[in-house]
Coordinates of C-alpha atoms in Angstrom, one line a residue:
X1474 CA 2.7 -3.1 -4.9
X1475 CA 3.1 -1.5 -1.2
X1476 CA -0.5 -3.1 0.0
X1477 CA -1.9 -2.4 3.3
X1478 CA -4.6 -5.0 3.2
X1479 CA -3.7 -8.8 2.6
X1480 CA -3.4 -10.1 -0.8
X1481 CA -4.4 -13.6 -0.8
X1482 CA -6.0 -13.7 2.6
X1483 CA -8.7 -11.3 2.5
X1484 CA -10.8 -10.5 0.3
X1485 CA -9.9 -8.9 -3.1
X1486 CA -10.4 -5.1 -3.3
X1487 CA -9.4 -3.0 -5.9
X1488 CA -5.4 -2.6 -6.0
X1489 CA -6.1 -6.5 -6.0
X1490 CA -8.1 -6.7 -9.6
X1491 CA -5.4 -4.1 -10.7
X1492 CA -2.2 -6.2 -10.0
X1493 CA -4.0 -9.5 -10.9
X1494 CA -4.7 -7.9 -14.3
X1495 CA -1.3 -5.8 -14.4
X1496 CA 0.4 -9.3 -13.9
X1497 CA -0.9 -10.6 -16.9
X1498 CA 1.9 -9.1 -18.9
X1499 CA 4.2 -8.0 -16.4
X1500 CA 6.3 -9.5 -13.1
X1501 CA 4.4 -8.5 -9.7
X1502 CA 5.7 -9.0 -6.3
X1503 CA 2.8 -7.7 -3.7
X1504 CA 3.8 -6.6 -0.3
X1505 CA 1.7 -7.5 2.2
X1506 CA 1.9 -5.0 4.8
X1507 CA 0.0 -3.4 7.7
X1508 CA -1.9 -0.9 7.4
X1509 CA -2.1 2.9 8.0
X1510 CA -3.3 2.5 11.8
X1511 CA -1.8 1.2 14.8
X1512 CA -3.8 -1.7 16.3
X1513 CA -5.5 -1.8 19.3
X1514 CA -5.6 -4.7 21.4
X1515 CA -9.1 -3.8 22.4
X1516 CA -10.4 -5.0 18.7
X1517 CA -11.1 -8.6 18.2
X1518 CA -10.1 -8.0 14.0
X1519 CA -7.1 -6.2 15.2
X1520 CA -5.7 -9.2 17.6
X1521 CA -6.5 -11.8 15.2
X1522 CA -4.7 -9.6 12.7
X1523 CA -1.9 -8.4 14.6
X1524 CA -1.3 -12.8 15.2
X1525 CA -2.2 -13.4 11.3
X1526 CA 0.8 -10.7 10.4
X1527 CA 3.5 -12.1 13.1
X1528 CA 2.8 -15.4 11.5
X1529 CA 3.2 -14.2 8.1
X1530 CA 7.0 -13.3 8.9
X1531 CA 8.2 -16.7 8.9
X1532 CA 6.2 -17.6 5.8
X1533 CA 8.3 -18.0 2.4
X1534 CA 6.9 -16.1 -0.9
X1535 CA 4.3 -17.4 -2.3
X1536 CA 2.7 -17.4 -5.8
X1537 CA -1.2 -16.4 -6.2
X1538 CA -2.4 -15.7 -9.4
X1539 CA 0.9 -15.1 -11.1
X1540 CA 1.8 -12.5 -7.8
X1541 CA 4.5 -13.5 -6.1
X1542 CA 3.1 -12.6 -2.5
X1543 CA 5.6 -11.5 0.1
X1544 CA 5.5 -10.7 3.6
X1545 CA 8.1 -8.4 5.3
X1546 CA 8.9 -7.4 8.7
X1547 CA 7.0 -4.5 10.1
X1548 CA 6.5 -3.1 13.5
X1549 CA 2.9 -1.2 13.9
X1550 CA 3.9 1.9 15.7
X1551 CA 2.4 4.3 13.2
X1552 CA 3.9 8.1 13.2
X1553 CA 7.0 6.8 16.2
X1554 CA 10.1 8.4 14.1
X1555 CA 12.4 5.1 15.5
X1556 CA 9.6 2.9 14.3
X1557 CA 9.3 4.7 10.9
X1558 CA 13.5 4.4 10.5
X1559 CA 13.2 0.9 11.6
X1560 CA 10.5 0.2 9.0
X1561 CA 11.6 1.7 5.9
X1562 CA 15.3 -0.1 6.6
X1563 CA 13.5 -3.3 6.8
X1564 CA 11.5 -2.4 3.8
X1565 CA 13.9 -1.2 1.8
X1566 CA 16.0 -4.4 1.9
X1567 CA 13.2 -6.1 0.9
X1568 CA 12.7 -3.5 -2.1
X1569 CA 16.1 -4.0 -3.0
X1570 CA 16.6 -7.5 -2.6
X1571 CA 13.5 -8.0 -5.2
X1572 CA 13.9 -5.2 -7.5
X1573 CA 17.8 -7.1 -7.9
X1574 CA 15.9 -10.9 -8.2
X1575 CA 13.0 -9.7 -10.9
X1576 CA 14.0 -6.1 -12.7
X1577 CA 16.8 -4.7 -14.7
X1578 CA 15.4 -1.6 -14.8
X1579 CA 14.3 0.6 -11.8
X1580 CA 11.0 -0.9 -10.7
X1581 CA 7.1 0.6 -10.7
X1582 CA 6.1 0.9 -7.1
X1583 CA 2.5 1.0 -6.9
X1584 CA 2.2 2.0 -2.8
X1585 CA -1.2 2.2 -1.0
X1586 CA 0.7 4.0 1.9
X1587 CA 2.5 7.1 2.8
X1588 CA 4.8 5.6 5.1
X1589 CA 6.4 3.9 2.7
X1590 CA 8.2 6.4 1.3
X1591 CA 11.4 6.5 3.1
X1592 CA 12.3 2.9 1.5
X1593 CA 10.4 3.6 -1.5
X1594 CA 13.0 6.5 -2.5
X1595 CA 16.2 5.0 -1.4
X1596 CA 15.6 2.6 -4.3
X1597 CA 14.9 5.4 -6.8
X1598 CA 12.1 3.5 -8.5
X1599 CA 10.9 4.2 -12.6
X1600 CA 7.6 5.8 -11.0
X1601 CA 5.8 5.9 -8.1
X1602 CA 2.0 5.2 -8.4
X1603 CA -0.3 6.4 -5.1
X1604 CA -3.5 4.0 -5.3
X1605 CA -6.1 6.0 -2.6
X1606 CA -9.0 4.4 -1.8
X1607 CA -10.6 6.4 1.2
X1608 CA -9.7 8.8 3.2
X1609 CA -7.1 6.8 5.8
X1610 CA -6.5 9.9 7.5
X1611 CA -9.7 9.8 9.1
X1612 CA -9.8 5.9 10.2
X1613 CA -10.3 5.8 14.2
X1614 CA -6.6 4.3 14.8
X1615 CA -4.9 7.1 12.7
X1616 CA -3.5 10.5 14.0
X1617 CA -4.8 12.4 10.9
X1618 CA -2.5 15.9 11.6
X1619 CA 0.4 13.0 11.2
X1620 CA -1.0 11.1 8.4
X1621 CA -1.9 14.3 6.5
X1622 CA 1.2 15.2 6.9
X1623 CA 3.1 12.6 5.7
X1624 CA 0.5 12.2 2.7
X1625 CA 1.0 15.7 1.6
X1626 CA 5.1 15.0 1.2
X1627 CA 4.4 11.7 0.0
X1628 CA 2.1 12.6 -3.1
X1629 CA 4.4 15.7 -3.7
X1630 CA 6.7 13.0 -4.4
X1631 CA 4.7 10.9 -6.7
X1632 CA 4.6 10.7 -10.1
X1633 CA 1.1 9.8 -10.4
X1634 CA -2.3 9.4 -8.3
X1635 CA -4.9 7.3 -8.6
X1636 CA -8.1 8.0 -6.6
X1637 CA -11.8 5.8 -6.1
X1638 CA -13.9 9.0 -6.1
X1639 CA -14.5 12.7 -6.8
X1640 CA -13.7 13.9 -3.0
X1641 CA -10.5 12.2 -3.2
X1642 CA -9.8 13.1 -6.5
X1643 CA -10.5 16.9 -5.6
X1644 CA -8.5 16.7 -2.7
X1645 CA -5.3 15.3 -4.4
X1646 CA -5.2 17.2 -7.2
X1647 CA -4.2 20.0 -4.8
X1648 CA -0.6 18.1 -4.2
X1649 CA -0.5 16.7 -7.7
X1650 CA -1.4 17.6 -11.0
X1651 CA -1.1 14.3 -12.5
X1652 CA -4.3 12.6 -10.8
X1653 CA -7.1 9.9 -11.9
X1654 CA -10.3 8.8 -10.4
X1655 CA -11.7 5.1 -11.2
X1656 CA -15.1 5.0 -9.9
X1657 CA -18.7 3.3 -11.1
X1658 CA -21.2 6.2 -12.1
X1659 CA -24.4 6.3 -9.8
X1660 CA -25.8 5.7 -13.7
X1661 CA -24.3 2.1 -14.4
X1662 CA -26.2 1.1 -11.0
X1663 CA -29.2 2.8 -12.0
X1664 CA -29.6 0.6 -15.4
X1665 CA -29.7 -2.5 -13.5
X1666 CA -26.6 -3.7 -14.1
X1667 CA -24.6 -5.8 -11.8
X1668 CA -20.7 -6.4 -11.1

C-alpha cells in the first residue's frame, strides 16, 4: 500500500481499516509517503510534517498491527519532471527490495497516488488497485491541470478503482470500467446508528 497519509502516526482513515483487515490473511508492507501536494512552509501542519517525514527516513521498518510500516525517501516537489524521476527510482528500489523479501509472486499494489506510477510499473505488479478518497486534484497545494493529468494515465493503467462516493465514482468510471464506490448511505445515519 502506496499511502499518502501516515499509517501509525495519524489517525486511521480508510485505506487504514482496509490494510489492517487485508493483513489479517495476507503480508502487508505500507508505505508511508507524502502526499499529493507540495508543502508550504507557510503552514504550521505542513512544517511539522515536512520535520515528521525527514525524520521518518532514518527510522527502521516497523510492525503495527501485523503491517510492516516503512518509510522511504521522497523529495516533495510535486509535478518537477527531475523530482518525479528521482522519486519513482527511489521508490522503486524500495518496491523491489520488498516485493523480493515478502512475495514470490508479483505483488498487489494498493496506491493512494498517481505519482506513483512510474515505480509502480517498472515492478510489473499482479494488479494495481487506485483507493480515491477525494478529489486531490482540487487540494490548495496541488496544480490540478497536472494532477488530472497524471491521474487520467494513472487509472488508464489500473486494474481496478475504488472510490468513497458517487461524484468520484462517476468521474472515474470515465477512465475505467472496472470501478467501486464504498460509502455509508445518508439512510444508515438516518436510523440512528453509530460507527
Amino acid at each position: 500500500c502506496l499511502g499518502i497519509t501516515d499509517f501509525g502516526s495519524d489517525t486511521p482513515v480508510g485505506k487504514d481499516h482496509l490494510m489492517m483487515q487485508y493483513a489479517k490473511d495476507n503480508q502487508v508492507v505500507m508505505f508511508n509517503l507524502s502526499g499529493n501536494r507540495a508543502p508550504t512552509i507557510k503552514r504550521g501542519y505542513d512544517r511539522k510534517r515536512l520535520v515528521r517525514k525527514v525524520w521518518n527516513w532514518f527510522l527502521f521498518p516497523k510492525i503495527i498491527n501485523n503491517i510492516i510500516v516503512v518509510y522511504p525517501v521522497r523529495f516533495p516537489f510535486i509535478g518537477s519532471k527531475f523530482f518525479d524521476i528521482l522519486n519513482n527510482g527511489i521508490l522503486y528500489l524500495y518496491l523491489a527490495y520488498y516485493k523480493s523479501k515478502y512475495y514470490s509472486k508479483s505483488p498487489i499494489i494498493f496506491s493512494l497516488s498517481p505519482f506513483y506510477f512510474g515505480a509502480i510499473k517498472r515492478i510489473k505488479p499482479k494488479k494495481i488497485i487506485y483507493y480515491v478518497s477525494d478529489a486531490y486534484g482540487m487540494f490548495s497545494g496541488i496544480k490540478e491541470i497536472t494532477f488530472n493529468e497524471y491521474e487520467r494515465k494513472f487509472i488508464s493503467q489500473c486494474d481496478g478503482v475504488i472510490t468513497v462516493s458517487e461524484l468520484l465514482f462517476n468521474k472515474m468510471q470515465r477512465y475505467n470500467k472496472n470501478v467501486i464506490k464504498i460509502f455509508v448511505l445518508p439512510s444508515f445515519f438516518a436510523a440512528g446508528n453509530n460507527i
